[in-house]
Short mmCIF file of C-alpha atoms in Angstrom, two decimals:
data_model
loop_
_atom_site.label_atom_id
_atom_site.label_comp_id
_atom_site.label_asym_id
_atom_site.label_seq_id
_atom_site.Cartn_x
_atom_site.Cartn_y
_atom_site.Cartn_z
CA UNK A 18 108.10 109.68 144.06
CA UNK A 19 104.75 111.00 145.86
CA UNK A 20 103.33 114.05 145.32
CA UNK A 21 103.37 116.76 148.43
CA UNK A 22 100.87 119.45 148.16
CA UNK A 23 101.44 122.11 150.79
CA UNK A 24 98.16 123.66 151.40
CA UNK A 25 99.14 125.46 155.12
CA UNK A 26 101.71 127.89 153.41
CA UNK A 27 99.04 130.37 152.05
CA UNK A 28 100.29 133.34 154.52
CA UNK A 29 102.06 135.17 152.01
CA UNK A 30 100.10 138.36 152.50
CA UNK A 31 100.92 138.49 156.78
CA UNK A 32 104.48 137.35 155.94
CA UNK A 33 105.10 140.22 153.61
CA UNK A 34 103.62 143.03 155.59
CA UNK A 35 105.82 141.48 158.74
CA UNK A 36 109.29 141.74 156.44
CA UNK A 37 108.26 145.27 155.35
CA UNK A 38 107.31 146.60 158.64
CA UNK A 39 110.59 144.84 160.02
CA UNK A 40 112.46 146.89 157.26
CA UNK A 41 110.90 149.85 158.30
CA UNK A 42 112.28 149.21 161.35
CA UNK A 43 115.80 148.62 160.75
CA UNK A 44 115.62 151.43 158.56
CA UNK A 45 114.84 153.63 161.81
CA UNK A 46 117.79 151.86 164.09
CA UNK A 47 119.75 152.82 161.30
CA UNK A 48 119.14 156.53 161.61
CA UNK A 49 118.74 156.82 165.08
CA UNK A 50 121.42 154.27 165.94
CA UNK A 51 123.77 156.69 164.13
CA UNK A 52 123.25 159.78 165.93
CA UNK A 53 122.66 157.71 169.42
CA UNK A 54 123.87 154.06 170.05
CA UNK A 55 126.12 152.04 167.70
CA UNK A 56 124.67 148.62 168.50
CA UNK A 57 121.40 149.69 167.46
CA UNK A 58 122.79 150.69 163.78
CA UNK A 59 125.08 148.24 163.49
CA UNK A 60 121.52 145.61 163.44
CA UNK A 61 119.83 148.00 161.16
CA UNK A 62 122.66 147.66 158.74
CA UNK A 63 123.05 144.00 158.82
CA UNK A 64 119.31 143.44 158.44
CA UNK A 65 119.46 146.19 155.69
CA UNK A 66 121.62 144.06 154.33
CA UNK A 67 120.55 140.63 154.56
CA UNK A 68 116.81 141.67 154.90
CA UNK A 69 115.82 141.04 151.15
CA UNK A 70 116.42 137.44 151.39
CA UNK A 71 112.90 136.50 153.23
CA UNK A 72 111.48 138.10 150.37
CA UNK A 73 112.55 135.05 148.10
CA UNK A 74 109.93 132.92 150.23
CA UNK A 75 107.01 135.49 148.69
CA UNK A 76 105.38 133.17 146.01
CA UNK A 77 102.28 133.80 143.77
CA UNK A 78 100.26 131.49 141.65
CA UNK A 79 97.40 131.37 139.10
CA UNK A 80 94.62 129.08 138.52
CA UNK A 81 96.04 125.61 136.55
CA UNK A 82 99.59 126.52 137.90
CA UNK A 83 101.89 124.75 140.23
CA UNK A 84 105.04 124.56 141.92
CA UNK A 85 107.61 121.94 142.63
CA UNK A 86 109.84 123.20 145.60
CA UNK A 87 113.02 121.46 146.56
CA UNK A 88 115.19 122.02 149.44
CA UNK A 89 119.06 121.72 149.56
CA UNK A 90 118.19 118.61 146.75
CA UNK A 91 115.44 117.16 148.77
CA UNK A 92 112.05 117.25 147.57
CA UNK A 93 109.62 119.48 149.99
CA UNK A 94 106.32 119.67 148.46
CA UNK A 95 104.31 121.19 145.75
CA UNK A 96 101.90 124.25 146.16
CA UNK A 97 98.82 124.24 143.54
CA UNK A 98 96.32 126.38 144.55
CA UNK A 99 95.66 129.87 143.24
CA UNK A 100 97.24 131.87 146.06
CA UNK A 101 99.75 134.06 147.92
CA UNK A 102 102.19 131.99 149.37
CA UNK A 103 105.19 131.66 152.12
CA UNK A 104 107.53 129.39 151.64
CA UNK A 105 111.16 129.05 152.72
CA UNK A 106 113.33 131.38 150.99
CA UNK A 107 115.80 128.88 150.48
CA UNK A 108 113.60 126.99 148.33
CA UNK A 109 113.95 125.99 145.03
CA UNK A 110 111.42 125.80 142.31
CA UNK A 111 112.06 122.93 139.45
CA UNK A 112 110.76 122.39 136.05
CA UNK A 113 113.06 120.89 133.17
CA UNK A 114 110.79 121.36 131.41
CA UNK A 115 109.82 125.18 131.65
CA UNK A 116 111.84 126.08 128.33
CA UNK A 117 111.18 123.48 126.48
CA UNK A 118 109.26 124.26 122.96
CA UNK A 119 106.63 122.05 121.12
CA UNK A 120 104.22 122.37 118.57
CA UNK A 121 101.66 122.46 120.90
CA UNK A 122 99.09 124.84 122.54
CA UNK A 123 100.74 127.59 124.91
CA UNK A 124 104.02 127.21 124.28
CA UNK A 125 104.17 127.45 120.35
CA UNK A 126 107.22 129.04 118.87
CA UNK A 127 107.19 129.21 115.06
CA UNK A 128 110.07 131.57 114.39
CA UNK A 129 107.53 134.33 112.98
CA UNK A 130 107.20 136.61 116.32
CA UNK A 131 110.89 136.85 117.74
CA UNK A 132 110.39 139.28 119.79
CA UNK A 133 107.87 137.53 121.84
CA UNK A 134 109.05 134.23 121.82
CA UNK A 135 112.63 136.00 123.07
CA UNK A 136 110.36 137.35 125.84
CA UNK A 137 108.70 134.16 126.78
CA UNK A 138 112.40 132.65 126.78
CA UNK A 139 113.19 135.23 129.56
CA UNK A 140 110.22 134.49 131.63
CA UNK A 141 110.95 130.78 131.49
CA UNK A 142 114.49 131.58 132.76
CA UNK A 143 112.77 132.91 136.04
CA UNK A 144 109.19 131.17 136.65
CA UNK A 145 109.89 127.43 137.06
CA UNK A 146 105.85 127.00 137.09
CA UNK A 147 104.34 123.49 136.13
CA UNK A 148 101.18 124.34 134.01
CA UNK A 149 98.07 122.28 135.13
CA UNK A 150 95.95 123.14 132.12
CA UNK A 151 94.83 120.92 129.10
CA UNK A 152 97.47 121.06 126.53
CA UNK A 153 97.09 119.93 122.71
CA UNK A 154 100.03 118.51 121.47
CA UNK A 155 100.05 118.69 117.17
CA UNK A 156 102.95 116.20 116.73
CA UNK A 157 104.67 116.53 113.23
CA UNK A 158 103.34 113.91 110.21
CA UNK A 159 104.82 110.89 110.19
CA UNK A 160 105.64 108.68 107.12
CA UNK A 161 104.95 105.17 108.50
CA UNK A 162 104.07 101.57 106.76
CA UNK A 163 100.99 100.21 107.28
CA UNK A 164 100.05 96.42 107.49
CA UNK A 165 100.46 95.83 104.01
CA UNK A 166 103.45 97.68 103.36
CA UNK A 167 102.08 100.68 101.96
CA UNK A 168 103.87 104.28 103.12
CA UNK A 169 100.94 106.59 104.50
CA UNK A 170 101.56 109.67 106.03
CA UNK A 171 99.86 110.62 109.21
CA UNK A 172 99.52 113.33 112.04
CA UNK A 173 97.82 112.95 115.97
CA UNK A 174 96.59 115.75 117.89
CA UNK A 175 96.77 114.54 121.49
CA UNK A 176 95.30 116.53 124.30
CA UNK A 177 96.73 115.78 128.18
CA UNK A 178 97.42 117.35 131.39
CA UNK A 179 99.50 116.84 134.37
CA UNK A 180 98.22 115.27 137.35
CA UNK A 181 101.25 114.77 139.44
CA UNK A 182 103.71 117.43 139.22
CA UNK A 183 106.25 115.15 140.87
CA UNK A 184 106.47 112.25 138.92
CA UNK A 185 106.44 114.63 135.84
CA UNK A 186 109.70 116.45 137.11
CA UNK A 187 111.28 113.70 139.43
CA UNK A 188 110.39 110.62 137.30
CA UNK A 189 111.35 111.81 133.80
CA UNK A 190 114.10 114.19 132.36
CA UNK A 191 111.63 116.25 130.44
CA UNK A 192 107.92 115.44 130.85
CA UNK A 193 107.13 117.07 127.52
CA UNK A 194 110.59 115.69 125.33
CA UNK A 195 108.92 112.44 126.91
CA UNK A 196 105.32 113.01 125.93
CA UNK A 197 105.92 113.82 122.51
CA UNK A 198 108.06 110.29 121.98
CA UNK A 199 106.07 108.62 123.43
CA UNK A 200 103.77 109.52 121.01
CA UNK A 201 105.51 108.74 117.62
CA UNK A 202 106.40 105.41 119.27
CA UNK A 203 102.51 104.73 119.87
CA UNK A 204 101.37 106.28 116.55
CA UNK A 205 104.11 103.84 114.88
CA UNK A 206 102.74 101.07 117.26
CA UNK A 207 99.08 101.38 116.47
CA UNK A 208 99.28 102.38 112.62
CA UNK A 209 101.67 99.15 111.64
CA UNK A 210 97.97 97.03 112.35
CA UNK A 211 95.65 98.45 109.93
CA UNK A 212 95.71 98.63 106.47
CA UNK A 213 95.05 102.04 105.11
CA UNK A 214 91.76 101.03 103.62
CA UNK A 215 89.95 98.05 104.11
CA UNK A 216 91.51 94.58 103.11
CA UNK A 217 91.42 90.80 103.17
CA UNK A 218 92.28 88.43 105.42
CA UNK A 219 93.72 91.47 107.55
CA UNK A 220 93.12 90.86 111.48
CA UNK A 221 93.75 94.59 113.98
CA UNK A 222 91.89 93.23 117.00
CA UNK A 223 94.43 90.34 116.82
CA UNK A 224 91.81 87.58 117.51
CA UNK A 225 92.55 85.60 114.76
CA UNK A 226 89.42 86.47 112.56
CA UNK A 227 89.40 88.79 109.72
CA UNK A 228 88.15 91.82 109.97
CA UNK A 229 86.89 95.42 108.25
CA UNK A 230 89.09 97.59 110.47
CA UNK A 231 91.69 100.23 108.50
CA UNK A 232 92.92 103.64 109.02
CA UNK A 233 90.72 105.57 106.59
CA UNK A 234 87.33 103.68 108.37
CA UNK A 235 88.35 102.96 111.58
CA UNK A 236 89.68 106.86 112.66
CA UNK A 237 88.07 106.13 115.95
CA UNK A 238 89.04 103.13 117.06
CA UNK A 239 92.47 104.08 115.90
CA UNK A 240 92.30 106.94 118.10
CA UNK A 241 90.89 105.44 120.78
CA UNK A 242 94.20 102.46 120.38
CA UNK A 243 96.74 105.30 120.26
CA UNK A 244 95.67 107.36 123.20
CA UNK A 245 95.89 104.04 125.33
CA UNK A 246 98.98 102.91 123.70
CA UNK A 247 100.31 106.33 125.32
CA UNK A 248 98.86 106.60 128.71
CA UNK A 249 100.31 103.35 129.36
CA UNK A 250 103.63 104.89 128.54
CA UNK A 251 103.48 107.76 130.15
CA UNK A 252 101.58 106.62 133.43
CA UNK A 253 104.66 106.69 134.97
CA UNK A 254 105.45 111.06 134.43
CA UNK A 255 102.13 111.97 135.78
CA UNK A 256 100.15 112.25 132.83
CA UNK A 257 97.06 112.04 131.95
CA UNK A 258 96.03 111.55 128.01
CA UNK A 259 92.90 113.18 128.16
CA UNK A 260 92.25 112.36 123.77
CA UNK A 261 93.68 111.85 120.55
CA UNK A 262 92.59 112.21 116.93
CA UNK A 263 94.15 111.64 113.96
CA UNK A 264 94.21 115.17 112.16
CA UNK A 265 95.91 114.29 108.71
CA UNK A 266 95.72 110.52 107.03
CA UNK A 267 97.01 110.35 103.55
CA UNK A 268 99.25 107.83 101.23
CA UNK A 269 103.14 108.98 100.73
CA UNK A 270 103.38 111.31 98.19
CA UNK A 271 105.52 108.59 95.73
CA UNK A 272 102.29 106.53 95.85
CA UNK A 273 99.77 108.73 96.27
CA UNK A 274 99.30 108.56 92.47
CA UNK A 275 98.90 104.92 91.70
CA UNK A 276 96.70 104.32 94.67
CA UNK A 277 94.13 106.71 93.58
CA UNK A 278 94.44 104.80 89.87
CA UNK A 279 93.74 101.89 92.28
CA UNK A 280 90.90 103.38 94.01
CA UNK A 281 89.33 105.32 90.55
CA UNK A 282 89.79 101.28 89.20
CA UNK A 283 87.87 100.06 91.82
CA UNK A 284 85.38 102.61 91.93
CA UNK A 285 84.61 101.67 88.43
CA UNK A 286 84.23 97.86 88.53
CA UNK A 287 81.67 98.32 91.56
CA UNK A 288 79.71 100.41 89.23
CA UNK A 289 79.90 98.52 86.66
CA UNK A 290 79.39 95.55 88.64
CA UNK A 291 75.76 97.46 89.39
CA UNK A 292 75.09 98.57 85.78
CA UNK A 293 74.79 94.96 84.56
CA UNK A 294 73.28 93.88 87.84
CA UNK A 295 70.47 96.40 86.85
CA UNK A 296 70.54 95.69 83.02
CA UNK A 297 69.89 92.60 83.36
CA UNK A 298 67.04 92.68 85.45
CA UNK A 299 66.01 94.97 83.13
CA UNK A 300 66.06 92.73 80.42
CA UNK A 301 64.12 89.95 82.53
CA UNK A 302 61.50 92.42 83.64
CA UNK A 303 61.34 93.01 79.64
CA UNK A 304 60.73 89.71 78.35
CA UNK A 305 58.41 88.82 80.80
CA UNK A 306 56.20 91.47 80.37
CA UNK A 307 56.38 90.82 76.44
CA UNK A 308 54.95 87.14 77.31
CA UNK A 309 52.31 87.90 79.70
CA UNK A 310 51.10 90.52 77.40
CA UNK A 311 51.18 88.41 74.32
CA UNK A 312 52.52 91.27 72.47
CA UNK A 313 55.14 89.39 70.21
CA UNK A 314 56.35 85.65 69.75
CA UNK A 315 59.76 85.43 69.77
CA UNK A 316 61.94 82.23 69.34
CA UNK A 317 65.31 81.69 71.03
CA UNK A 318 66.98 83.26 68.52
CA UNK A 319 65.20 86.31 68.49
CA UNK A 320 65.56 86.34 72.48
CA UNK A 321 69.08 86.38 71.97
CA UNK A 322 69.52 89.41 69.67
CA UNK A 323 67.14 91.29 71.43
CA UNK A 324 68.87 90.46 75.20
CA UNK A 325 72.28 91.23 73.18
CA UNK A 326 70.68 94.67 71.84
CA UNK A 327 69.34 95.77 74.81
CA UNK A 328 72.26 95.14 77.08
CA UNK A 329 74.19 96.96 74.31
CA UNK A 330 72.19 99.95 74.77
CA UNK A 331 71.59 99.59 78.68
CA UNK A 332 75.53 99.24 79.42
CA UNK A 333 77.02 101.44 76.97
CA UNK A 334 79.28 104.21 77.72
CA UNK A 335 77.16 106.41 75.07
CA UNK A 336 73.98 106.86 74.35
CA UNK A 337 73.03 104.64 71.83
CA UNK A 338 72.25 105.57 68.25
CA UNK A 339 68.87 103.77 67.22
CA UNK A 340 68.70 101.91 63.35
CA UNK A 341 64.93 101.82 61.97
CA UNK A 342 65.40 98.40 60.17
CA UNK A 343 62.17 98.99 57.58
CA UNK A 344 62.20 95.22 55.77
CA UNK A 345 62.67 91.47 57.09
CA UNK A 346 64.94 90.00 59.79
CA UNK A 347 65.87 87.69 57.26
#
């Protein structure tokens, strides 16, 4: 299916004032007709009657808006710019679409505001029109295992558009129902790869070689993999994935605990790892300096308890309590 845009129907203005005046005018025949000729007000009556219908061709649209217009079941065109339009009354607009609710910007219904979301309800039962404009689409979290197994939760925020109204209504049931599956199927897709935080021997480009890619470091190359994993799917509808981000990234809540033990357990062997590291140069820097210096003589012995004391004092978890030793080593 090709997209029609009807740009030569923007008379709606002339056509209007042509069905009122021609009202006007039947209204007359009917009057006059009455008192002087029956033909005459037998027309005015039958166009009185029957004269509303052009009026059905009268359509308006706003900036980002569109129209899909069918005709007995066949496919006519699509008008999208902002205008005042004439278009056979017999036409009919289509959008499957047009009620359809998601958590997403413009057409958000959260329960709270009845009264207007009844409202919008009606107005969707009447205008059929395909919105143009950049939508955000907040798809619901999504408990999902990553490369190693572990459960992570996860949300995407996922802006897109439509660029061809026909596809979107002709090629799909419902462009939006379609959008937002297509989603959880990439975001399953993409998130399976990665780890949640960086591991070993763990390839995501899939080019054999291990690699520092994972959810929590690589957001946007993540990203970037989802929101081509769905424009591929959803080429097809007319849509265009304009971005996506990941808005929420955590573990499942029935391991959240024990990885952050994990992570608190790394955390400390790394420092740690750096304490001694710096101790004992420390203790390096100090013997040296106590030999250049001359200051004391110390056998290997004596080396030993003082490297032992000072990486006592330099490593400890305390501060360490000194011991003023006033007599003989031995």
């Amino acid at each position: 299916m090709t997209e029609k845009v009807l740009s030569n129907k923007k008379n709606g203005m002339a056509m209007m004032i042509l069905w009122i005046v021609l009202y006007i005018v039947a209204l007359l025949m009917t009057i006059l007709g009455a008192a002087l000729i029956w033909p005459l007000f037998i027309i005015g009556v039958v166009w009185l009657c029957i004269g509303w219908i052009p009026f059905l061709g009268l359509k308006v649209l706003k900036p980002q808006e569109a129209l899909v217009l069918t005709l007995f079941g066949k496919y006519v065109g699509t008008l999208k710019d902002a205008g005042f339009y004439y278009v056979n009354p017999f036409c009919q607009a289509v959008n499957p679409a047009a009620k359809t609710k998601l958590n997403q910007s413009g057409d958000v219904d959260d329960g709270s505001k009845k009264s207007i979301a009844q409202a919008q309800d009606i107005k969707d039962i009447v205008s059929k029109k395909v919105s143009l404009k950049i939508m955000t689409l907040n798809n619901n979290r999504q408990k999902i295992n990553d490369c190693l197994g572990n459960p992570v939760e996860i949300g995407i925020a996922v802006m897109w558009r439509v660029t061809d109204t026909a596809k979107a209504v002709f090629n799909v049931d419902n462009y939006k129902e379609y959008l937002s599956l297509q989603c959880d199927s990439a975001l399953r897709n993409i998130v399976r790869i990665y780890p949640y935080d960086v591991a070993e021997n763990v390839d995501t480009t899939g080019d054999g070689i291990a690699d520092e890619g994972s959810l929590r470091g690589s957001s946007e190359v993540v990203a970037s993999r989802i929101r081509d994993e769905i424009q591929s799917k959803v080429k097809d509808a007319g849509l265009e994935i304009i971005e996506a981000r990941i808005t929420y990234l955590a573990y499942a809540p029935e391991i959240a605990a024990v990885m952050l033990q994990r992570q608190q357990a790394s955390a400390i062997i790394d420092a740690r790892k750096m304490i001694v590291d710096g101790a004992v140069g420390m203790v390096e820097m100090a013997l040296e300096r106590l030999n250049e210096n001359g200051v004391v003589e110390l056998d290997e012995e004596r080396k030993a308890a003082m490297v032992s004391n000072l990486l006592v004092v330099l490593c400890g978890n305390h501060d360490a309590q000194p011991v003023v030793n006033s007599g003989s080593l031995y």
